[in-house]
PDB file of C-alpha atoms and ligand atoms in Angstrom:
ATOM      1  CA  MET I  14     -86.198 -26.340  57.843  1.00 35.00           C
ATOM      2  CA  THR I  15     -83.245 -27.733  59.785  1.00 37.00           C
ATOM      3  CA  CYS I  16     -81.266 -25.572  62.107  1.00 37.00           C
ATOM      4  CA  ASP I  17     -78.463 -25.337  59.472  1.00 42.00           C
ATOM      5  CA  THR I  18     -80.753 -24.332  56.597  1.00 41.00           C
ATOM      6  CA  GLY I  19     -82.424 -21.770  58.891  1.00 45.00           C
ATOM      7  CA  LEU I  20     -79.040 -20.202  59.613  1.00 39.00           C
ATOM      8  CA  ILE I  21     -78.185 -20.132  55.901  1.00 37.00           C
ATOM      9  CA  ALA I  22     -81.593 -18.606  55.081  1.00 42.00           C
ATOM     10  CA  ARG I  23     -81.102 -15.908  57.752  1.00 44.00           C
ATOM     11  CA  HIS I  24     -77.618 -15.275  56.398  1.00 40.00           C
ATOM     12  CA  ILE I  25     -78.912 -14.943  52.816  1.00 37.00           C
ATOM     13  CA  HIS I  26     -81.698 -12.704  54.027  1.00 43.00           C
ATOM     14  CA  ARG I  27     -79.188 -10.403  55.761  1.00 44.00           C
ATOM     15  CA  ALA I  28     -76.971 -10.397  52.662  1.00 40.00           C
ATOM     16  CA  THR I  29     -79.984  -9.525  50.468  1.00 38.00           C
ATOM     17  CA  LEU I  30     -80.960  -6.674  52.763  1.00 34.00           C
ATOM     18  CA  CYS I  31     -77.395  -5.373  52.732  1.00 34.00           C
ATOM     19  CA  ALA I  32     -77.260  -5.558  48.945  1.00 36.00           C
ATOM     20  CA  LEU I  33     -80.591  -3.756  48.655  1.00 30.00           C
ATOM     21  CA  ALA I  34     -79.467  -1.077  51.075  1.00 35.00           C
ATOM     22  CA  ALA I  35     -76.270  -0.654  49.110  1.00 35.00           C
ATOM     23  CA  VAL I  36     -78.218  -0.168  45.879  1.00 29.00           C
ATOM     24  CA  CYS I  37     -80.695   2.240  47.447  1.00 29.00           C
ATOM     25  CA  LEU I  38     -78.077   4.322  49.223  1.00 33.00           C
ATOM     26  CA  ALA I  39     -75.599   4.342  46.350  1.00 37.00           C
ATOM     27  CA  PRO I  40     -75.194   7.612  44.475  1.00 38.00           C
ATOM     28  CA  PRO I  41     -76.639   7.762  40.967  1.00 41.00           C
ATOM     29  CA  ALA I  42     -74.392   6.164  38.361  1.00 41.00           C
ATOM     30  CA  CYS I  43     -73.695   9.594  36.892  1.00 38.00           C
ATOM     31  CA  MET I  44     -72.187  10.813  40.161  1.00 44.00           C
ATOM     32  CA  ALA I  45     -68.479  10.210  40.517  1.00 49.00           C
ATOM     33  CA  ASP I  46     -67.077   9.135  43.907  1.00 49.00           C
ATOM     34  CA  ASP I  47     -65.368  12.472  44.329  1.00 55.00           C
ATOM     35  CA  GLN I  48     -68.748  14.260  44.076  1.00 58.00           C
ATOM     36  CA  LEU I  49     -70.208  12.451  47.070  1.00 58.00           C
ATOM     37  CA  GLY I  50     -69.605  15.471  49.279  1.00 60.00           C
ATOM     38  CA  SER I  51     -72.089  17.501  47.263  1.00 66.00           C
ATOM     39  CA  GLN I  52     -74.963  15.111  48.018  1.00 76.00           C
ATOM     40  CA  VAL I  53     -77.677  16.813  50.010  1.00 81.00           C
ATOM     41  CA  ALA I  54     -78.080  15.667  53.597  1.00 84.00           C
ATOM     42  CA  GLY I  55     -81.074  17.167  55.369  1.00 90.00           C
ATOM     43  CA  ARG I  56     -83.880  19.493  54.398  1.00 92.00           C
ATOM     44  CA  THR I  57     -83.284  22.074  51.690  1.00 92.00           C
ATOM     45  CA  ASN I  58     -84.670  25.596  51.733  1.00 93.00           C
ATOM     46  CA  ALA I  59     -84.650  27.416  48.420  1.00 94.00           C
ATOM     47  CA  LEU I  60     -82.803  30.739  48.574  1.00 91.00           C
ATOM     48  CA  GLN I  61     -84.078  33.874  46.920  1.00 88.00           C
ATOM     49  CA  ARG I  62     -81.962  35.933  44.568  1.00 84.00           C
ATOM     50  CA  GLY I  63     -82.641  39.634  44.267  1.00 78.00           C
ATOM     51  CA  GLY I  64     -83.854  40.996  40.935  1.00 75.00           C
ATOM     52  CA  THR I  65     -81.111  43.592  40.588  1.00 74.00           C
ATOM     53  CA  ARG I  66     -77.608  42.576  39.618  1.00 86.00           C
ATOM     54  CA  THR I  67     -74.552  44.362  40.916  1.00 94.00           C
ATOM     55  CA  ALA I  68     -71.573  44.770  38.607  1.00 96.00           C
ATOM     56  CA  LEU I  69     -69.749  41.988  40.441  1.00 96.00           C
ATOM     57  CA  GLU I  70     -72.724  39.628  40.244  1.00 94.00           C
ATOM     58  CA  SER I  71     -72.924  40.222  36.533  1.00 94.00           C
ATOM     59  CA  LEU I  72     -69.200  39.465  36.057  1.00 96.00           C
ATOM     60  CA  LEU I  73     -69.537  36.299  38.111  1.00 96.00           C
ATOM     61  CA  ALA I  74     -72.514  35.194  36.061  1.00 94.00           C
ATOM     62  CA  GLN I  75     -70.834  35.947  32.740  1.00 96.00           C
ATOM     63  CA  ARG I  76     -67.466  34.271  33.328  1.00 98.00           C
ATOM     64  CA  ARG I  77     -67.211  31.130  31.211  1.00 98.00           C
ATOM     65  CA  SER I  78     -64.155  29.325  29.907  1.00 98.00           C
ATOM     66  CA  VAL I  79     -63.320  30.485  26.393  1.00 98.00           C
ATOM     67  CA  ARG I  80     -61.226  28.252  24.175  1.00 98.00           C
ATOM     68  CA  SER I  81     -61.480  30.047  20.860  1.00 98.00           C
ATOM     69  CA  PHE I  82     -59.777  33.411  20.587  1.00 98.00           C
ATOM     70  CA  ALA I  83     -59.605  36.067  17.883  1.00 98.00           C
ATOM     71  CA  PRO I  84     -55.928  36.474  16.975  1.00 96.00           C
ATOM     72  CA  ALA I  85     -55.784  40.194  17.890  1.00 97.00           C
ATOM     73  CA  ALA I  86     -53.029  41.043  20.349  1.00 98.00           C
ATOM     74  CA  LEU I  87     -53.937  42.679  23.643  1.00 98.00           C
ATOM     75  CA  SER I  88     -52.502  46.123  24.295  1.00 98.00           C
ATOM     76  CA  ARG I  89     -49.777  46.564  26.895  1.00 98.00           C
ATOM     77  CA  GLN I  90     -52.263  48.662  28.867  1.00 98.00           C
ATOM     78  CA  THR I  91     -54.761  45.786  28.943  1.00 98.00           C
ATOM     79  CA  LEU I  92     -52.085  43.263  29.938  1.00 98.00           C
ATOM     80  CA  GLY I  93     -51.110  45.627  32.748  1.00 98.00           C
ATOM     81  CA  GLU I  94     -54.736  45.968  33.915  1.00 98.00           C
ATOM     82  CA  LEU I  95     -55.073  42.190  34.085  1.00 98.00           C
ATOM     83  CA  ALA I  96     -51.743  41.754  35.882  1.00 99.00           C
ATOM     84  CA  TRP I  97     -52.784  44.423  38.396  1.00 98.00           C
ATOM     85  CA  SER I  98     -56.075  42.673  39.113  1.00 98.00           C
ATOM     86  CA  ALA I  99     -54.150  39.499  39.904  1.00 99.00           C
ATOM     87  CA  GLN I 100     -51.225  40.857  41.901  1.00 98.00           C
ATOM     88  CA  GLY I 101     -51.452  44.637  42.036  1.00 98.00           C
ATOM     89  CA  VAL I 102     -50.307  46.415  45.172  1.00 98.00           C
ATOM     90  CA  THR I 103     -53.249  48.159  46.841  1.00 98.00           C
ATOM     91  CA  SER I 104     -51.759  49.449  50.075  1.00 98.00           C
ATOM     92  CA  PRO I 105     -48.684  51.404  51.141  1.00 97.00           C
ATOM     93  CA  ARG I 106     -47.842  48.369  53.294  1.00 97.00           C
ATOM     94  CA  GLY I 107     -47.509  46.221  50.201  1.00 97.00           C
ATOM     95  CA  PHE I 108     -50.765  44.286  50.449  1.00 98.00           C
ATOM     96  CA  ARG I 109     -52.133  43.142  47.113  1.00 98.00           C
ATOM     97  CA  THR I 110     -55.437  42.603  45.305  1.00 98.00           C
ATOM     98  CA  ALA I 111     -55.362  38.907  46.249  1.00 98.00           C
ATOM     99  CA  PRO I 112     -54.970  37.704  49.836  1.00 98.00           C
ATOM    100  CA  SER I 113     -51.795  35.908  50.864  1.00 98.00           C
ATOM    101  CA  ALA I 114     -51.292  33.694  53.915  1.00 98.00           C
ATOM    102  CA  GLY I 115     -49.085  35.654  56.289  1.00 98.00           C
ATOM    103  CA  ALA I 116     -48.683  38.320  53.567  1.00 98.00           C
ATOM    104  CA  LEU I 117     -45.662  36.354  52.370  1.00 98.00           C
ATOM    105  CA  TYR I 118     -46.537  36.648  48.667  1.00 98.00           C
ATOM    106  CA  PRO I 119     -45.012  33.496  47.194  1.00 98.00           C
ATOM    107  CA  LEU I 120     -46.440  34.123  43.699  1.00 98.00           C
ATOM    108  CA  GLU I 121     -44.730  35.580  40.657  1.00 98.00           C
ATOM    109  CA  LEU I 122     -46.586  36.492  37.486  1.00 98.00           C
ATOM    110  CA  TYR I 123     -45.357  36.373  33.886  1.00 98.00           C
ATOM    111  CA  VAL I 124     -47.151  37.338  30.702  1.00 99.00           C
ATOM    112  CA  ALA I 125     -46.312  35.832  27.324  1.00 98.00           C
ATOM    113  CA  ASP I 126     -47.614  37.377  24.119  1.00 98.00           C
ATOM    114  CA  GLY I 127     -46.499  37.609  20.504  1.00 98.00           C
ATOM    115  CA  GLU I 128     -43.791  40.110  21.387  1.00 98.00           C
ATOM    116  CA  GLY I 129     -42.121  38.433  24.301  1.00 98.00           C
ATOM    117  CA  VAL I 130     -42.341  37.549  27.956  1.00 98.00           C
ATOM    118  CA  TYR I 131     -42.789  40.076  30.750  1.00 98.00           C
ATOM    119  CA  HIS I 132     -42.353  39.657  34.481  1.00 98.00           C
ATOM    120  CA  TYR I 133     -44.900  41.700  36.415  1.00 98.00           C
ATOM    121  CA  ILE I 134     -43.113  43.799  39.005  1.00 98.00           C
ATOM    122  CA  CYS I 135     -46.053  44.426  41.256  1.00 98.00           C
ATOM    123  CA  ASP I 136     -44.613  47.061  43.579  1.00 97.00           C
ATOM    124  CA  GLN I 137     -43.761  49.229  40.542  1.00 98.00           C
ATOM    125  CA  HIS I 138     -46.774  48.194  38.446  1.00 98.00           C
ATOM    126  CA  ALA I 139     -44.314  47.558  35.624  1.00 98.00           C
ATOM    127  CA  PHE I 140     -43.356  44.821  33.213  1.00 98.00           C
ATOM    128  CA  ALA I 141     -39.734  43.728  33.001  1.00 98.00           C
ATOM    129  CA  THR I 142     -39.128  42.243  29.547  1.00 98.00           C
ATOM    130  CA  LEU I 143     -37.391  38.884  29.902  1.00 98.00           C
ATOM    131  CA  THR I 144     -37.218  38.083  26.188  1.00 98.00           C
ATOM    132  CA  THR I 145     -38.643  39.324  22.930  1.00 98.00           C
ATOM    133  CA  ASN I 146     -39.174  35.746  21.756  1.00 98.00           C
ATOM    134  CA  ASP I 147     -42.696  34.406  21.345  1.00 98.00           C
ATOM    135  CA  ILE I 148     -42.802  31.374  23.670  1.00 98.00           C
ATOM    136  CA  ARG I 149     -46.552  30.748  23.447  1.00 98.00           C
ATOM    137  CA  ALA I 150     -46.280  27.727  21.159  1.00 98.00           C
ATOM    138  CA  ALA I 151     -43.668  26.199  23.466  1.00 98.00           C
ATOM    139  CA  ILE I 152     -45.953  26.771  26.455  1.00 98.00           C
ATOM    140  CA  GLY I 153     -48.789  25.227  24.413  1.00 98.00           C
ATOM    141  CA  ALA I 154     -46.601  22.160  23.820  1.00 98.00           C
ATOM    142  CA  ALA I 155     -45.869  21.973  27.574  1.00 98.00           C
ATOM    143  CA  ALA I 156     -49.646  22.091  28.094  1.00 98.00           C
ATOM    144  CA  TYR I 157     -49.963  18.807  26.208  1.00 98.00           C
ATOM    145  CA  ASN I 158     -50.674  20.665  22.955  1.00 98.00           C
ATOM    146  CA  GLN I 159     -53.953  22.201  24.042  1.00 98.00           C
ATOM    147  CA  ARG I 160     -54.728  24.275  20.950  1.00 98.00           C
ATOM    148  CA  TRP I 161     -56.294  27.192  22.836  1.00 98.00           C
ATOM    149  CA  VAL I 162     -53.109  27.586  24.874  1.00 98.00           C
ATOM    150  CA  THR I 163     -50.902  27.879  21.785  1.00 98.00           C
ATOM    151  CA  LYS I 164     -53.400  30.199  20.083  1.00 98.00           C
ATOM    152  CA  ALA I 165     -54.086  32.472  23.044  1.00 98.00           C
ATOM    153  CA  PRO I 166     -53.113  36.092  22.407  1.00 98.00           C
ATOM    154  CA  ALA I 167     -51.769  36.230  25.952  1.00 99.00           C
ATOM    155  CA  GLN I 168     -50.766  33.636  28.497  1.00 99.00           C
ATOM    156  CA  PHE I 169     -50.625  34.717  32.138  1.00 99.00           C
ATOM    157  CA  ILE I 170     -48.318  32.337  33.925  1.00 99.00           C
ATOM    158  CA  PHE I 171     -48.321  32.148  37.719  1.00 99.00           C
ATOM    159  CA  SER I 172     -45.324  30.616  39.408  1.00 98.00           C
ATOM    160  CA  ALA I 173     -44.497  30.131  43.068  1.00 98.00           C
ATOM    161  CA  VAL I 174     -41.389  30.386  45.179  1.00 98.00           C
ATOM    162  CA  HIS I 175     -42.642  27.939  47.770  1.00 98.00           C
ATOM    163  CA  THR I 176     -39.945  28.627  50.350  1.00 98.00           C
ATOM    164  CA  ARG I 177     -41.431  32.072  50.985  1.00 98.00           C
ATOM    165  CA  ALA I 178     -44.451  30.311  52.520  1.00 98.00           C
ATOM    166  CA  THR I 179     -42.960  27.014  53.735  1.00 98.00           C
ATOM    167  CA  ARG I 180     -40.319  28.860  55.790  1.00 98.00           C
ATOM    168  CA  LYS I 181     -43.161  29.896  58.095  1.00 98.00           C
ATOM    169  CA  TYR I 182     -45.850  27.283  57.492  1.00 98.00           C
ATOM    170  CA  GLY I 183     -43.922  24.130  56.564  1.00 98.00           C
ATOM    171  CA  GLN I 184     -45.663  21.846  54.049  1.00 98.00           C
ATOM    172  CA  ARG I 185     -48.947  23.664  54.698  1.00 98.00           C
ATOM    173  CA  GLY I 186     -47.403  26.629  52.924  1.00 98.00           C
ATOM    174  CA  ILE I 187     -47.585  24.740  49.636  1.00 98.00           C
ATOM    175  CA  ARG I 188     -51.329  24.337  50.013  1.00 98.00           C
ATOM    176  CA  TYR I 189     -51.668  27.994  50.952  1.00 98.00           C
ATOM    177  CA  THR I 190     -49.778  28.974  47.823  1.00 98.00           C
ATOM    178  CA  ASP I 191     -52.067  26.907  45.598  1.00 98.00           C
ATOM    179  CA  MET I 192     -55.061  28.606  47.214  1.00 98.00           C
ATOM    180  CA  GLU I 193     -53.495  32.005  46.660  1.00 98.00           C
ATOM    181  CA  ALA I 194     -52.953  31.267  42.976  1.00 98.00           C
ATOM    182  CA  GLY I 195     -56.686  30.538  42.734  1.00 98.00           C
ATOM    183  CA  HIS I 196     -57.542  33.890  44.307  1.00 98.00           C
ATOM    184  CA  ALA I 197     -55.205  35.800  42.009  1.00 99.00           C
ATOM    185  CA  ALA I 198     -56.357  33.935  38.904  1.00 99.00           C
ATOM    186  CA  GLN I 199     -60.031  34.510  39.679  1.00 98.00           C
ATOM    187  CA  ASN I 200     -59.387  38.249  40.076  1.00 98.00           C
ATOM    188  CA  LEU I 201     -57.750  38.249  36.672  1.00 99.00           C
ATOM    189  CA  MET I 202     -60.556  36.258  35.057  1.00 98.00           C
ATOM    190  CA  LEU I 203     -63.272  38.563  36.393  1.00 98.00           C
ATOM    191  CA  ARG I 204     -61.409  41.674  35.287  1.00 98.00           C
ATOM    192  CA  ALA I 205     -61.049  40.070  31.859  1.00 98.00           C
ATOM    193  CA  VAL I 206     -64.823  39.609  31.660  1.00 98.00           C
ATOM    194  CA  GLU I 207     -65.197  43.262  32.574  1.00 98.00           C
ATOM    195  CA  LEU I 208     -62.876  44.182  29.688  1.00 98.00           C
ATOM    196  CA  GLY I 209     -64.913  42.037  27.270  1.00 98.00           C
ATOM    197  CA  LEU I 210     -62.219  39.380  27.130  1.00 98.00           C
ATOM    198  CA  GLY I 211     -62.379  35.607  27.480  1.00 98.00           C
ATOM    199  CA  THR I 212     -60.172  33.390  29.616  1.00 98.00           C
ATOM    200  CA  VAL I 213     -59.514  29.758  30.278  1.00 98.00           C
ATOM    201  CA  ALA I 214     -57.646  28.402  33.292  1.00 99.00           C
ATOM    202  CA  ILE I 215     -55.025  25.808  32.468  1.00 99.00           C
ATOM    203  CA  GLY I 216     -53.840  23.274  35.014  1.00 98.00           C
ATOM    204  CA  ALA I 217     -52.832  20.497  32.620  1.00 98.00           C
ATOM    205  CA  PHE I 218     -49.201  21.181  31.786  1.00 98.00           C
ATOM    206  CA  ASP I 219     -45.754  19.846  32.502  1.00 98.00           C
ATOM    207  CA  ALA I 220     -44.589  22.308  35.162  1.00 98.00           C
ATOM    208  CA  ALA I 221     -40.903  21.449  34.818  1.00 98.00           C
ATOM    209  CA  GLN I 222     -41.047  21.976  31.047  1.00 98.00           C
ATOM    210  CA  ALA I 223     -42.916  25.272  31.444  1.00 98.00           C
ATOM    211  CA  GLY I 224     -40.342  26.392  34.026  1.00 98.00           C
ATOM    212  CA  ARG I 225     -37.491  25.594  31.636  1.00 98.00           C
ATOM    213  CA  ILE I 226     -39.179  27.560  28.828  1.00 98.00           C
ATOM    214  CA  LEU I 227     -39.470  30.571  31.137  1.00 98.00           C
ATOM    215  CA  GLY I 228     -35.910  30.078  32.366  1.00 98.00           C
ATOM    216  CA  LEU I 229     -37.010  29.873  36.005  1.00 98.00           C
ATOM    217  CA  LYS I 230     -34.603  28.962  38.784  1.00 96.00           C
ATOM    218  CA  GLU I 231     -35.046  25.583  40.443  1.00 95.00           C
ATOM    219  CA  GLU I 232     -36.747  27.132  43.499  1.00 97.00           C
ATOM    220  CA  GLU I 233     -39.559  28.577  41.354  1.00 98.00           C
ATOM    221  CA  VAL I 234     -42.325  26.385  39.949  1.00 98.00           C
ATOM    222  CA  VAL I 235     -45.074  27.130  37.446  1.00 98.00           C
ATOM    223  CA  LEU I 236     -48.487  26.694  39.098  1.00 98.00           C
ATOM    224  CA  TYR I 237     -51.203  27.940  36.821  1.00 98.00           C
ATOM    225  CA  ILE I 238     -51.704  29.419  33.363  1.00 99.00           C
ATOM    226  CA  ILE I 239     -54.577  31.697  32.383  1.00 99.00           C
ATOM    227  CA  CYS I 240     -55.068  32.175  28.653  1.00 99.00           C
ATOM    228  CA  VAL I 241     -56.675  35.453  27.657  1.00 99.00           C
ATOM    229  CA  GLY I 242     -57.969  36.954  24.450  1.00 98.00           C
ATOM    230  CA  GLN I 243     -60.897  38.423  22.627  1.00 98.00           C
ATOM    231  CA  PRO I 244     -63.432  35.599  22.275  1.00 98.00           C
ATOM    232  CA  SER I 245     -63.651  34.598  18.632  1.00 96.00           C
ATOM    233  CA  SER I 246     -67.044  35.257  17.046  1.00 80.00           C
ATOM    234  CA  GLN I 247     -67.262  31.767  15.441  1.00 59.00           C
TER     235      GLN I 247
HETATM  236  C1  FMN W 304     -57.548  24.134  38.377  1.00 88.75           C
HETATM  237  C2  FMN W 304     -58.172  24.121  37.006  1.00 88.75           C
HETATM  238  C3  FMN W 304     -57.502  23.538  35.964  1.00 88.75           C
HETATM  239  C4  FMN W 304     -58.048  23.568  34.673  1.00 88.75           C
HETATM  240  N1  FMN W 304     -57.316  23.061  33.637  1.00 88.75           N
HETATM  241  C5  FMN W 304     -57.802  23.159  32.395  1.00 88.75           C
HETATM  242  C6  FMN W 304     -56.999  22.736  31.292  1.00 88.75           C
HETATM  243  O1  FMN W 304     -55.871  22.289  31.432  1.00 88.75           O
HETATM  244  N2  FMN W 304     -57.541  22.872  30.054  1.00 88.75           N
HETATM  245  C7  FMN W 304     -58.773  23.395  29.831  1.00 88.75           C
HETATM  246  O2  FMN W 304     -59.174  23.502  28.668  1.00 88.75           O
HETATM  247  N3  FMN W 304     -59.556  23.801  30.862  1.00 88.75           N
HETATM  248  C8  FMN W 304     -59.087  23.712  32.139  1.00 88.75           C
HETATM  249  N4  FMN W 304     -59.838  24.176  33.178  1.00 88.75           N
HETATM  250  C9  FMN W 304     -61.150  24.808  32.923  1.00 88.75           C
HETATM  251  C10 FMN W 304     -62.311  23.883  33.276  1.00 88.75           C
HETATM  252  O3  FMN W 304     -62.407  22.860  32.315  1.00 88.75           O
HETATM  253  C11 FMN W 304     -63.599  24.718  33.326  1.00 88.75           C
HETATM  254  O4  FMN W 304     -63.478  25.687  34.328  1.00 88.75           O
HETATM  255  C12 FMN W 304     -64.822  23.851  33.596  1.00 88.75           C
HETATM  256  O5  FMN W 304     -65.124  23.068  32.483  1.00 88.75           O
HETATM  257  C13 FMN W 304     -66.053  24.666  33.984  1.00 88.75           C
HETATM  258  O6  FMN W 304     -66.437  25.525  32.925  1.00 88.75           O
HETATM  259  P1  FMN W 304     -66.470  27.124  33.089  1.00 88.75           P
HETATM  260  O7  FMN W 304     -65.064  27.578  33.416  1.00 88.75           O
HETATM  261  O8  FMN W 304     -66.922  27.630  31.770  1.00 88.75           O
HETATM  262  O9  FMN W 304     -67.395  27.453  34.191  1.00 88.75           O
HETATM  263  C14 FMN W 304     -59.310  24.143  34.453  1.00 88.75           C
HETATM  264  C15 FMN W 304     -59.994  24.725  35.535  1.00 88.75           C
HETATM  265  C16 FMN W 304     -59.435  24.725  36.791  1.00 88.75           C
HETATM  266  C17 FMN W 304     -60.168  25.382  37.924  1.00 88.75           C
END
């Protein structure tokens, strides 16, 4: 082997080792790049779960996205219960069921059902009727025609007035507001399970279109929709 061929052989050898290492260290084909963070690094120790289930544990375990609803409308009382779980006021100082960065409360909550659209006025625990029109099909169209959105007996629509948070936190306030919507929505979904109802969270929608349907001002943007109803038996 000449000096040149030796160099080439060493080079190939290194390349082969690198390729092998790449194959061995690569995540399984079924794992998307964005799941890499969930790969286990280090030793695992199995955790025990107690035999008894608290009410909250049971709600957490039962919550599943439901995309087929019975057509029955939800009572105003039930809509109010769900709205309260998301954004109800739980303290004389105005604090709510869901945490809020700096207690600035950038979220607003609307409910659309077959009889209209209501704005939840959390400090009064009241609904202000915005219209008696049924906008659910229009919201379904804004959600790229997802059938379960159009067919949901009730759509809970969270919007945000971002300036309430960005005034203090700058751009970070937008992220905080998204997080807050998650907290509020999860509260609502767990309460729905408790009431024997099904929910599905909807993030795929045209926010500008949804905002126009609701007649929101430019400063207010739709963030999240939670569809709620009695799960259909089929
Ligand atoms: C931020 C977010 C957006 C979502 N958007 C949609 C959506 O637009 N349409 C839909 O049918 N499901 C949507 N989902 C529901 C997920 O598909 C669902 O949570 C996931 O499949 C896990 O199933 P599970 O909810 O039954 O645990 C969304 C969930 C989250 C958290």
